[in-house]
Amino acid sequence: MMIYKLRQHFGNKCTSVYVNSKFTGFINTPLKQMKFCEAVEQSFKVPLRLSTGNLDCPGAQRSIGFESNKKKLIKEIHEHSNVSPDFISDVLNSIPSVRGITNIDLGLEEHWGNGLKPDLYILYVQPFMITDLMHKLAKSEIIPSIPPYLFLSVCGNIFANCYLNKVVSISFGCPESRKNGGIGKNEIVVGLPFKVAVDLLHFYE
């Protein structure tokens, strides 16, 4: 199974992401509202389904397309970071956002879904692994996307960027994701489109 192989090479902090999932089996639906990065961390151990009713983060709601209130988001980021609202606005214009999503399943294993394939994988990896990863991507002539933005790391720079643009995405985390999403001091976030993950694993065999 793909997710097992990825965990074998990159560590256990790896989750699958299914957008508008057609999975009909049992999956945990959080009773409390969560941030996207928080749900990603929990899905390393327990599969979760996110929807408009249980996602509580203006940045994630904007990135995933559940709701977009740019003024509210700028105000919240400014209050937490003391970064200029104009700078925040310019950055948000560069971070992609998705439309048409009703739910996202995190952490499902492929054999549970009768052949359903995830859209992408999100991994937390140690920096030394990035060197080897980029070397293997270069063999396939793949250039990863490394957005320089310090906001919306997991939900925007990784999930939305990877899903919309079908690119390998690398992020150094944002204050919110490091606080709530369980990104360790010595970890970097990677988004791998499913097809790239399949091709990449051939280099590890």
mmCIF file with all atom_site columns, C-alpha atoms in Angstrom:
data_model
loop_
_atom_site.group_PDB
_atom_site.id
_atom_site.type_symbol
_atom_site.label_atom_id
_atom_site.label_alt_id
_atom_site.label_comp_id
_atom_site.label_asym_id
_atom_site.label_entity_id
_atom_site.label_seq_id
_atom_site.pdbx_PDB_ins_code
_atom_site.Cartn_x
_atom_site.Cartn_y
_atom_site.Cartn_z
_atom_site.occupancy
_atom_site.B_iso_or_equiv
_atom_site.pdbx_formal_charge
_atom_site.auth_seq_id
_atom_site.auth_comp_id
_atom_site.auth_asym_id
_atom_site.auth_atom_id
_atom_site.pdbx_PDB_model_num
ATOM 1   C CA . MET A 1 1   ? 0.000   0.000  0.000   1.00 0.00 ? 1   MET A CA 1
ATOM 2   C CA . MET A 1 2   ? 1.228   3.462  -0.919  1.00 0.00 ? 2   MET A CA 1
ATOM 3   C CA . ILE A 1 3   ? 0.842   5.060  2.476   1.00 0.00 ? 3   ILE A CA 1
ATOM 4   C CA . TYR A 1 4   ? 2.799   2.248  4.142   1.00 0.00 ? 4   TYR A CA 1
ATOM 5   C CA . LYS A 1 5   ? 5.620   2.658  1.655   1.00 0.00 ? 5   LYS A CA 1
ATOM 6   C CA . LEU A 1 6   ? 5.733   6.410  2.150   1.00 0.00 ? 6   LEU A CA 1
ATOM 7   C CA . ARG A 1 7   ? 5.825   5.969  5.918   1.00 0.00 ? 7   ARG A CA 1
ATOM 8   C CA . GLN A 1 8   ? 8.597   3.434  5.551   1.00 0.00 ? 8   GLN A CA 1
ATOM 9   C CA . HIS A 1 9   ? 10.773  5.950  3.709   1.00 0.00 ? 9   HIS A CA 1
ATOM 10  C CA . PHE A 1 10  ? 9.721   9.254  5.286   1.00 0.00 ? 10  PHE A CA 1
ATOM 11  C CA . GLY A 1 11  ? 8.415   8.357  8.741   1.00 0.00 ? 11  GLY A CA 1
ATOM 12  C CA . ASN A 1 12  ? 4.989   7.936  10.330  1.00 0.00 ? 12  ASN A CA 1
ATOM 13  C CA . LYS A 1 13  ? 3.903   11.544 9.931   1.00 0.00 ? 13  LYS A CA 1
ATOM 14  C CA . CYS A 1 14  ? 2.248   10.908 6.592   1.00 0.00 ? 14  CYS A CA 1
ATOM 15  C CA . THR A 1 15  ? -1.428  11.140 5.698   1.00 0.00 ? 15  THR A CA 1
ATOM 16  C CA . SER A 1 16  ? -3.537  10.617 2.591   1.00 0.00 ? 16  SER A CA 1
ATOM 17  C CA . VAL A 1 17  ? -5.918  13.331 1.370   1.00 0.00 ? 17  VAL A CA 1
ATOM 18  C CA . TYR A 1 18  ? -9.144  12.531 -0.498  1.00 0.00 ? 18  TYR A CA 1
ATOM 19  C CA . VAL A 1 19  ? -11.036 15.559 -1.831  1.00 0.00 ? 19  VAL A CA 1
ATOM 20  C CA . ASN A 1 20  ? -14.830 15.133 -2.119  1.00 0.00 ? 20  ASN A CA 1
ATOM 21  C CA . SER A 1 21  ? -14.323 11.590 -0.948  1.00 0.00 ? 21  SER A CA 1
ATOM 22  C CA . LYS A 1 22  ? -16.628 8.815  -2.110  1.00 0.00 ? 22  LYS A CA 1
ATOM 23  C CA . PHE A 1 23  ? -15.627 6.582  0.788   1.00 0.00 ? 23  PHE A CA 1
ATOM 24  C CA . THR A 1 24  ? -18.794 5.029  2.278   1.00 0.00 ? 24  THR A CA 1
ATOM 25  C CA . GLY A 1 25  ? -17.321 3.138  5.220   1.00 0.00 ? 25  GLY A CA 1
ATOM 26  C CA . PHE A 1 26  ? -17.014 4.403  8.760   1.00 0.00 ? 26  PHE A CA 1
ATOM 27  C CA . ILE A 1 27  ? -14.740 7.371  9.295   1.00 0.00 ? 27  ILE A CA 1
ATOM 28  C CA . ASN A 1 28  ? -14.407 9.611  12.325  1.00 0.00 ? 28  ASN A CA 1
ATOM 29  C CA . THR A 1 29  ? -16.155 12.959 12.045  1.00 0.00 ? 29  THR A CA 1
ATOM 30  C CA . PRO A 1 30  ? -14.794 15.415 14.608  1.00 0.00 ? 30  PRO A CA 1
ATOM 31  C CA . LEU A 1 31  ? -17.436 16.647 17.046  1.00 0.00 ? 31  LEU A CA 1
ATOM 32  C CA . LYS A 1 32  ? -15.423 19.744 17.856  1.00 0.00 ? 32  LYS A CA 1
ATOM 33  C CA . GLN A 1 33  ? -14.304 22.284 15.305  1.00 0.00 ? 33  GLN A CA 1
ATOM 34  C CA . MET A 1 34  ? -10.694 21.886 14.220  1.00 0.00 ? 34  MET A CA 1
ATOM 35  C CA . LYS A 1 35  ? -8.022  23.674 12.270  1.00 0.00 ? 35  LYS A CA 1
ATOM 36  C CA . PHE A 1 36  ? -6.958  21.938 9.070   1.00 0.00 ? 36  PHE A CA 1
ATOM 37  C CA . CYS A 1 37  ? -3.368  21.507 10.242  1.00 0.00 ? 37  CYS A CA 1
ATOM 38  C CA . GLU A 1 38  ? -4.647  20.106 13.545  1.00 0.00 ? 38  GLU A CA 1
ATOM 39  C CA . ALA A 1 39  ? -6.757  17.567 11.656  1.00 0.00 ? 39  ALA A CA 1
ATOM 40  C CA . VAL A 1 40  ? -3.764  16.605 9.506   1.00 0.00 ? 40  VAL A CA 1
ATOM 41  C CA . GLU A 1 41  ? -1.718  15.845 12.616  1.00 0.00 ? 41  GLU A CA 1
ATOM 42  C CA . GLN A 1 42  ? -4.512  13.769 14.176  1.00 0.00 ? 42  GLN A CA 1
ATOM 43  C CA . SER A 1 43  ? -5.012  11.857 10.925  1.00 0.00 ? 43  SER A CA 1
ATOM 44  C CA . PHE A 1 44  ? -1.488  10.455 11.205  1.00 0.00 ? 44  PHE A CA 1
ATOM 45  C CA . LYS A 1 45  ? -3.109  8.094  13.721  1.00 0.00 ? 45  LYS A CA 1
ATOM 46  C CA . VAL A 1 46  ? -6.883  8.320  13.191  1.00 0.00 ? 46  VAL A CA 1
ATOM 47  C CA . PRO A 1 47  ? -8.690  8.911  9.870   1.00 0.00 ? 47  PRO A CA 1
ATOM 48  C CA . LEU A 1 48  ? -10.937 11.993 9.860   1.00 0.00 ? 48  LEU A CA 1
ATOM 49  C CA . ARG A 1 49  ? -13.542 13.612 7.624   1.00 0.00 ? 49  ARG A CA 1
ATOM 50  C CA . LEU A 1 50  ? -13.620 17.403 7.447   1.00 0.00 ? 50  LEU A CA 1
ATOM 51  C CA . SER A 1 51  ? -16.550 19.469 6.213   1.00 0.00 ? 51  SER A CA 1
ATOM 52  C CA . THR A 1 52  ? -17.916 22.982 6.619   1.00 0.00 ? 52  THR A CA 1
ATOM 53  C CA . GLY A 1 53  ? -19.374 22.017 9.995   1.00 0.00 ? 53  GLY A CA 1
ATOM 54  C CA . ASN A 1 54  ? -16.146 21.053 11.735  1.00 0.00 ? 54  ASN A CA 1
ATOM 55  C CA . LEU A 1 55  ? -13.450 23.242 10.200  1.00 0.00 ? 55  LEU A CA 1
ATOM 56  C CA . ASP A 1 56  ? -12.723 26.229 12.412  1.00 0.00 ? 56  ASP A CA 1
ATOM 57  C CA . CYS A 1 57  ? -9.966  28.359 10.952  1.00 0.00 ? 57  CYS A CA 1
ATOM 58  C CA . PRO A 1 58  ? -10.454 31.391 8.671   1.00 0.00 ? 58  PRO A CA 1
ATOM 59  C CA . GLY A 1 59  ? -7.246  30.580 6.809   1.00 0.00 ? 59  GLY A CA 1
ATOM 60  C CA . ALA A 1 60  ? -8.222  26.975 6.141   1.00 0.00 ? 60  ALA A CA 1
ATOM 61  C CA . GLN A 1 61  ? -11.798 27.886 5.243   1.00 0.00 ? 61  GLN A CA 1
ATOM 62  C CA . ARG A 1 62  ? -10.401 30.332 2.712   1.00 0.00 ? 62  ARG A CA 1
ATOM 63  C CA . SER A 1 63  ? -7.839  27.851 1.296   1.00 0.00 ? 63  SER A CA 1
ATOM 64  C CA . ILE A 1 64  ? -10.346 25.011 1.030   1.00 0.00 ? 64  ILE A CA 1
ATOM 65  C CA . GLY A 1 65  ? -13.131 27.250 -0.241  1.00 0.00 ? 65  GLY A CA 1
ATOM 66  C CA . PHE A 1 66  ? -15.688 26.700 2.489   1.00 0.00 ? 66  PHE A CA 1
ATOM 67  C CA . GLU A 1 67  ? -15.815 30.424 3.263   1.00 0.00 ? 67  GLU A CA 1
ATOM 68  C CA . SER A 1 68  ? -13.739 33.446 2.335   1.00 0.00 ? 68  SER A CA 1
ATOM 69  C CA . ASN A 1 69  ? -13.675 36.571 4.462   1.00 0.00 ? 69  ASN A CA 1
ATOM 70  C CA . LYS A 1 70  ? -10.434 38.255 3.490   1.00 0.00 ? 70  LYS A CA 1
ATOM 71  C CA . LYS A 1 71  ? -10.829 41.251 5.779   1.00 0.00 ? 71  LYS A CA 1
ATOM 72  C CA . LYS A 1 72  ? -11.447 39.021 8.804   1.00 0.00 ? 72  LYS A CA 1
ATOM 73  C CA . LEU A 1 73  ? -8.496  36.819 7.904   1.00 0.00 ? 73  LEU A CA 1
ATOM 74  C CA . ILE A 1 74  ? -6.143  39.781 7.414   1.00 0.00 ? 74  ILE A CA 1
ATOM 75  C CA . LYS A 1 75  ? -7.253  41.244 10.741  1.00 0.00 ? 75  LYS A CA 1
ATOM 76  C CA . GLU A 1 76  ? -6.666  37.953 12.569  1.00 0.00 ? 76  GLU A CA 1
ATOM 77  C CA . ILE A 1 77  ? -3.230  37.383 11.041  1.00 0.00 ? 77  ILE A CA 1
ATOM 78  C CA . HIS A 1 78  ? -2.230  40.978 11.743  1.00 0.00 ? 78  HIS A CA 1
ATOM 79  C CA . GLU A 1 79  ? -3.279  40.726 15.394  1.00 0.00 ? 79  GLU A CA 1
ATOM 80  C CA . HIS A 1 80  ? -1.255  37.545 15.886  1.00 0.00 ? 80  HIS A CA 1
ATOM 81  C CA . SER A 1 81  ? 1.820   38.514 13.873  1.00 0.00 ? 81  SER A CA 1
ATOM 82  C CA . ASN A 1 82  ? 1.952   42.321 13.875  1.00 0.00 ? 82  ASN A CA 1
ATOM 83  C CA . VAL A 1 83  ? 2.732   42.113 10.152  1.00 0.00 ? 83  VAL A CA 1
ATOM 84  C CA . SER A 1 84  ? 1.413   44.929 7.943   1.00 0.00 ? 84  SER A CA 1
ATOM 85  C CA . PRO A 1 85  ? -2.153  44.305 6.668   1.00 0.00 ? 85  PRO A CA 1
ATOM 86  C CA . ASP A 1 86  ? -1.093  45.428 3.173   1.00 0.00 ? 86  ASP A CA 1
ATOM 87  C CA . PHE A 1 87  ? 1.713   42.859 3.149   1.00 0.00 ? 87  PHE A CA 1
ATOM 88  C CA . ILE A 1 88  ? -0.672  40.156 4.384   1.00 0.00 ? 88  ILE A CA 1
ATOM 89  C CA . SER A 1 89  ? -3.157  41.061 1.646   1.00 0.00 ? 89  SER A CA 1
ATOM 90  C CA . ASP A 1 90  ? -0.475  40.790 -1.046  1.00 0.00 ? 90  ASP A CA 1
ATOM 91  C CA . VAL A 1 91  ? 0.643   37.404 0.317   1.00 0.00 ? 91  VAL A CA 1
ATOM 92  C CA . LEU A 1 92  ? -2.922  36.054 0.374   1.00 0.00 ? 92  LEU A CA 1
ATOM 93  C CA . ASN A 1 93  ? -3.309  37.013 -3.276  1.00 0.00 ? 93  ASN A CA 1
ATOM 94  C CA . SER A 1 94  ? -0.421  34.649 -4.040  1.00 0.00 ? 94  SER A CA 1
ATOM 95  C CA . ILE A 1 95  ? -1.667  31.663 -2.013  1.00 0.00 ? 95  ILE A CA 1
ATOM 96  C CA . PRO A 1 96  ? -4.137  29.525 -3.987  1.00 0.00 ? 96  PRO A CA 1
ATOM 97  C CA . SER A 1 97  ? -7.606  28.622 -2.786  1.00 0.00 ? 97  SER A CA 1
ATOM 98  C CA . VAL A 1 98  ? -9.846  25.792 -3.942  1.00 0.00 ? 98  VAL A CA 1
ATOM 99  C CA . ARG A 1 99  ? -13.537 25.855 -4.872  1.00 0.00 ? 99  ARG A CA 1
ATOM 100 C CA . GLY A 1 100 ? -16.231 23.184 -4.972  1.00 0.00 ? 100 GLY A CA 1
ATOM 101 C CA . ILE A 1 101 ? -15.137 21.078 -2.004  1.00 0.00 ? 101 ILE A CA 1
ATOM 102 C CA . THR A 1 102 ? -17.792 19.507 0.223   1.00 0.00 ? 102 THR A CA 1
ATOM 103 C CA . ASN A 1 103 ? -15.596 17.218 2.314   1.00 0.00 ? 103 ASN A CA 1
ATOM 104 C CA . ILE A 1 104 ? -12.024 16.058 2.762   1.00 0.00 ? 104 ILE A CA 1
ATOM 105 C CA . ASP A 1 105 ? -11.027 12.648 4.133   1.00 0.00 ? 105 ASP A CA 1
ATOM 106 C CA . LEU A 1 106 ? -7.643  12.426 5.815   1.00 0.00 ? 106 LEU A CA 1
ATOM 107 C CA . GLY A 1 107 ? -5.676  9.327  6.740   1.00 0.00 ? 107 GLY A CA 1
ATOM 108 C CA . LEU A 1 108 ? -7.609  6.639  4.881   1.00 0.00 ? 108 LEU A CA 1
ATOM 109 C CA . GLU A 1 109 ? -5.623  3.617  3.774   1.00 0.00 ? 109 GLU A CA 1
ATOM 110 C CA . GLU A 1 110 ? -6.077  2.666  0.132   1.00 0.00 ? 110 GLU A CA 1
ATOM 111 C CA . HIS A 1 111 ? -7.418  -0.834 0.718   1.00 0.00 ? 111 HIS A CA 1
ATOM 112 C CA . TRP A 1 112 ? -10.318 0.541  2.786   1.00 0.00 ? 112 TRP A CA 1
ATOM 113 C CA . GLY A 1 113 ? -11.748 2.421  -0.179  1.00 0.00 ? 113 GLY A CA 1
ATOM 114 C CA . ASN A 1 114 ? -12.063 -0.388 -2.733  1.00 0.00 ? 114 ASN A CA 1
ATOM 115 C CA . GLY A 1 115 ? -9.443  1.107  -4.997  1.00 0.00 ? 115 GLY A CA 1
ATOM 116 C CA . LEU A 1 116 ? -10.146 4.779  -4.386  1.00 0.00 ? 116 LEU A CA 1
ATOM 117 C CA . LYS A 1 117 ? -6.958  6.745  -4.890  1.00 0.00 ? 117 LYS A CA 1
ATOM 118 C CA . PRO A 1 118 ? -6.058  9.789  -2.791  1.00 0.00 ? 118 PRO A CA 1
ATOM 119 C CA . ASP A 1 119 ? -5.490  13.127 -4.470  1.00 0.00 ? 119 ASP A CA 1
ATOM 120 C CA . LEU A 1 120 ? -2.293  13.761 -2.542  1.00 0.00 ? 120 LEU A CA 1
ATOM 121 C CA . TYR A 1 121 ? -0.260  13.006 0.553   1.00 0.00 ? 121 TYR A CA 1
ATOM 122 C CA . ILE A 1 122 ? 0.897   15.390 3.267   1.00 0.00 ? 122 ILE A CA 1
ATOM 123 C CA . LEU A 1 123 ? 4.085   14.534 5.138   1.00 0.00 ? 123 LEU A CA 1
ATOM 124 C CA . TYR A 1 124 ? 6.088   16.078 7.948   1.00 0.00 ? 124 TYR A CA 1
ATOM 125 C CA . VAL A 1 125 ? 9.715   15.207 7.284   1.00 0.00 ? 125 VAL A CA 1
ATOM 126 C CA . GLN A 1 126 ? 13.135  16.023 8.680   1.00 0.00 ? 126 GLN A CA 1
ATOM 127 C CA . PRO A 1 127 ? 15.231  18.506 6.678   1.00 0.00 ? 127 PRO A CA 1
ATOM 128 C CA . PHE A 1 128 ? 17.921  16.008 5.669   1.00 0.00 ? 128 PHE A CA 1
ATOM 129 C CA . MET A 1 129 ? 15.229  14.019 3.818   1.00 0.00 ? 129 MET A CA 1
ATOM 130 C CA . ILE A 1 130 ? 14.489  17.008 1.581   1.00 0.00 ? 130 ILE A CA 1
ATOM 131 C CA . THR A 1 131 ? 17.934  16.803 -0.025  1.00 0.00 ? 131 THR A CA 1
ATOM 132 C CA . ASP A 1 132 ? 17.385  13.191 -1.041  1.00 0.00 ? 132 ASP A CA 1
ATOM 133 C CA . LEU A 1 133 ? 13.780  13.898 -2.077  1.00 0.00 ? 133 LEU A CA 1
ATOM 134 C CA . MET A 1 134 ? 14.790  16.783 -4.344  1.00 0.00 ? 134 MET A CA 1
ATOM 135 C CA . HIS A 1 135 ? 17.544  14.662 -5.891  1.00 0.00 ? 135 HIS A CA 1
ATOM 136 C CA . LYS A 1 136 ? 15.036  11.956 -6.767  1.00 0.00 ? 136 LYS A CA 1
ATOM 137 C CA . LEU A 1 137 ? 12.565  14.532 -8.091  1.00 0.00 ? 137 LEU A CA 1
ATOM 138 C CA . ALA A 1 138 ? 15.313  15.945 -10.301 1.00 0.00 ? 138 ALA A CA 1
ATOM 139 C CA . LYS A 1 139 ? 15.771  12.510 -11.873 1.00 0.00 ? 139 LYS A CA 1
ATOM 140 C CA . SER A 1 140 ? 12.145  12.835 -13.007 1.00 0.00 ? 140 SER A CA 1
ATOM 141 C CA . GLU A 1 141 ? 12.737  16.463 -14.046 1.00 0.00 ? 141 GLU A CA 1
ATOM 142 C CA . ILE A 1 142 ? 10.308  17.672 -11.376 1.00 0.00 ? 142 ILE A CA 1
ATOM 143 C CA . ILE A 1 143 ? 10.876  21.054 -9.764  1.00 0.00 ? 143 ILE A CA 1
ATOM 144 C CA . PRO A 1 144 ? 9.079   21.404 -6.422  1.00 0.00 ? 144 PRO A CA 1
ATOM 145 C CA . SER A 1 145 ? 7.125   24.493 -5.480  1.00 0.00 ? 145 SER A CA 1
ATOM 146 C CA . ILE A 1 146 ? 8.558   26.138 -2.347  1.00 0.00 ? 146 ILE A CA 1
ATOM 147 C CA . PRO A 1 147 ? 6.300   29.110 -1.489  1.00 0.00 ? 147 PRO A CA 1
ATOM 148 C CA . PRO A 1 148 ? 8.105   31.647 0.725   1.00 0.00 ? 148 PRO A CA 1
ATOM 149 C CA . TYR A 1 149 ? 4.996   32.676 2.654   1.00 0.00 ? 149 TYR A CA 1
ATOM 150 C CA . LEU A 1 150 ? 4.736   32.463 6.435   1.00 0.00 ? 150 LEU A CA 1
ATOM 151 C CA . PHE A 1 151 ? 0.932   32.193 6.474   1.00 0.00 ? 151 PHE A CA 1
ATOM 152 C CA . LEU A 1 152 ? -1.478  29.317 5.682   1.00 0.00 ? 152 LEU A CA 1
ATOM 153 C CA . SER A 1 153 ? 1.316   26.773 5.456   1.00 0.00 ? 153 SER A CA 1
ATOM 154 C CA . VAL A 1 154 ? -0.475  23.428 5.538   1.00 0.00 ? 154 VAL A CA 1
ATOM 155 C CA . CYS A 1 155 ? -3.896  24.475 4.225   1.00 0.00 ? 155 CYS A CA 1
ATOM 156 C CA . GLY A 1 156 ? -2.747  26.912 1.520   1.00 0.00 ? 156 GLY A CA 1
ATOM 157 C CA . ASN A 1 157 ? 0.905   26.469 0.576   1.00 0.00 ? 157 ASN A CA 1
ATOM 158 C CA . ILE A 1 158 ? 0.708   22.683 0.819   1.00 0.00 ? 158 ILE A CA 1
ATOM 159 C CA . PHE A 1 159 ? -2.863  21.423 0.336   1.00 0.00 ? 159 PHE A CA 1
ATOM 160 C CA . ALA A 1 160 ? -4.335  24.029 -2.028  1.00 0.00 ? 160 ALA A CA 1
ATOM 161 C CA . ASN A 1 161 ? -1.118  24.482 -4.005  1.00 0.00 ? 161 ASN A CA 1
ATOM 162 C CA . CYS A 1 162 ? -0.489  20.762 -4.376  1.00 0.00 ? 162 CYS A CA 1
ATOM 163 C CA . TYR A 1 163 ? -4.117  19.917 -5.195  1.00 0.00 ? 163 TYR A CA 1
ATOM 164 C CA . LEU A 1 164 ? -4.808  22.739 -7.657  1.00 0.00 ? 164 LEU A CA 1
ATOM 165 C CA . ASN A 1 165 ? -1.470  22.914 -9.420  1.00 0.00 ? 165 ASN A CA 1
ATOM 166 C CA . LYS A 1 166 ? -0.540  19.220 -9.185  1.00 0.00 ? 166 LYS A CA 1
ATOM 167 C CA . VAL A 1 167 ? 2.921   20.119 -7.925  1.00 0.00 ? 167 VAL A CA 1
ATOM 168 C CA . VAL A 1 168 ? 5.169   18.844 -5.178  1.00 0.00 ? 168 VAL A CA 1
ATOM 169 C CA . SER A 1 169 ? 4.894   21.521 -2.493  1.00 0.00 ? 169 SER A CA 1
ATOM 170 C CA . ILE A 1 170 ? 7.324   22.231 0.342   1.00 0.00 ? 170 ILE A CA 1
ATOM 171 C CA . SER A 1 171 ? 6.663   24.589 3.252   1.00 0.00 ? 171 SER A CA 1
ATOM 172 C CA . PHE A 1 172 ? 8.559   25.546 6.381   1.00 0.00 ? 172 PHE A CA 1
ATOM 173 C CA . GLY A 1 173 ? 5.371   25.920 8.399   1.00 0.00 ? 173 GLY A CA 1
ATOM 174 C CA . CYS A 1 174 ? 3.564   28.939 9.784   1.00 0.00 ? 174 CYS A CA 1
ATOM 175 C CA . PRO A 1 175 ? 3.091   30.002 13.411  1.00 0.00 ? 175 PRO A CA 1
ATOM 176 C CA . GLU A 1 176 ? -0.415  28.495 13.525  1.00 0.00 ? 176 GLU A CA 1
ATOM 177 C CA . SER A 1 177 ? 0.577   25.134 12.067  1.00 0.00 ? 177 SER A CA 1
ATOM 178 C CA . ARG A 1 178 ? 3.604   24.832 14.317  1.00 0.00 ? 178 ARG A CA 1
ATOM 179 C CA . LYS A 1 179 ? 1.418   25.627 17.323  1.00 0.00 ? 179 LYS A CA 1
ATOM 180 C CA . ASN A 1 180 ? -1.687  23.608 16.406  1.00 0.00 ? 180 ASN A CA 1
ATOM 181 C CA . GLY A 1 181 ? -0.610  21.244 13.653  1.00 0.00 ? 181 GLY A CA 1
ATOM 182 C CA . GLY A 1 182 ? 2.123   19.400 15.487  1.00 0.00 ? 182 GLY A CA 1
ATOM 183 C CA . ILE A 1 183 ? 4.994   20.384 13.165  1.00 0.00 ? 183 ILE A CA 1
ATOM 184 C CA . GLY A 1 184 ? 8.126   19.677 15.158  1.00 0.00 ? 184 GLY A CA 1
ATOM 185 C CA . LYS A 1 185 ? 11.078  22.042 15.518  1.00 0.00 ? 185 LYS A CA 1
ATOM 186 C CA . ASN A 1 186 ? 13.056  19.870 13.121  1.00 0.00 ? 186 ASN A CA 1
ATOM 187 C CA . GLU A 1 187 ? 10.324  19.182 10.556  1.00 0.00 ? 187 GLU A CA 1
ATOM 188 C CA . ILE A 1 188 ? 9.305   20.529 7.149   1.00 0.00 ? 188 ILE A CA 1
ATOM 189 C CA . VAL A 1 189 ? 5.941   19.956 5.429   1.00 0.00 ? 189 VAL A CA 1
ATOM 190 C CA . VAL A 1 190 ? 5.697   18.266 2.029   1.00 0.00 ? 190 VAL A CA 1
ATOM 191 C CA . GLY A 1 191 ? 2.716   17.772 -0.274  1.00 0.00 ? 191 GLY A CA 1
ATOM 192 C CA . LEU A 1 192 ? 2.969   15.015 -2.883  1.00 0.00 ? 192 LEU A CA 1
ATOM 193 C CA . PRO A 1 193 ? 0.392   14.573 -5.668  1.00 0.00 ? 193 PRO A CA 1
ATOM 194 C CA . PHE A 1 194 ? -0.639  10.917 -5.909  1.00 0.00 ? 194 PHE A CA 1
ATOM 195 C CA . LYS A 1 195 ? 0.932   10.314 -9.313  1.00 0.00 ? 195 LYS A CA 1
ATOM 196 C CA . VAL A 1 196 ? 4.228   11.880 -8.246  1.00 0.00 ? 196 VAL A CA 1
ATOM 197 C CA . ALA A 1 197 ? 4.245   9.738  -5.098  1.00 0.00 ? 197 ALA A CA 1
ATOM 198 C CA . VAL A 1 198 ? 3.788   6.592  -7.195  1.00 0.00 ? 198 VAL A CA 1
ATOM 199 C CA . ASP A 1 199 ? 6.658   7.518  -9.518  1.00 0.00 ? 199 ASP A CA 1
ATOM 200 C CA . LEU A 1 200 ? 8.849   8.666  -6.641  1.00 0.00 ? 200 LEU A CA 1
ATOM 201 C CA . LEU A 1 201 ? 8.624   5.362  -4.803  1.00 0.00 ? 201 LEU A CA 1
ATOM 202 C CA . HIS A 1 202 ? 10.209  3.565  -7.750  1.00 0.00 ? 202 HIS A CA 1
ATOM 203 C CA . PHE A 1 203 ? 13.482  5.274  -6.827  1.00 0.00 ? 203 PHE A CA 1
ATOM 204 C CA . TYR A 1 204 ? 13.307  3.799  -3.314  1.00 0.00 ? 204 TYR A CA 1
ATOM 205 C CA . GLU A 1 205 ? 12.795  0.203  -4.435  1.00 0.00 ? 205 GLU A CA 1
#
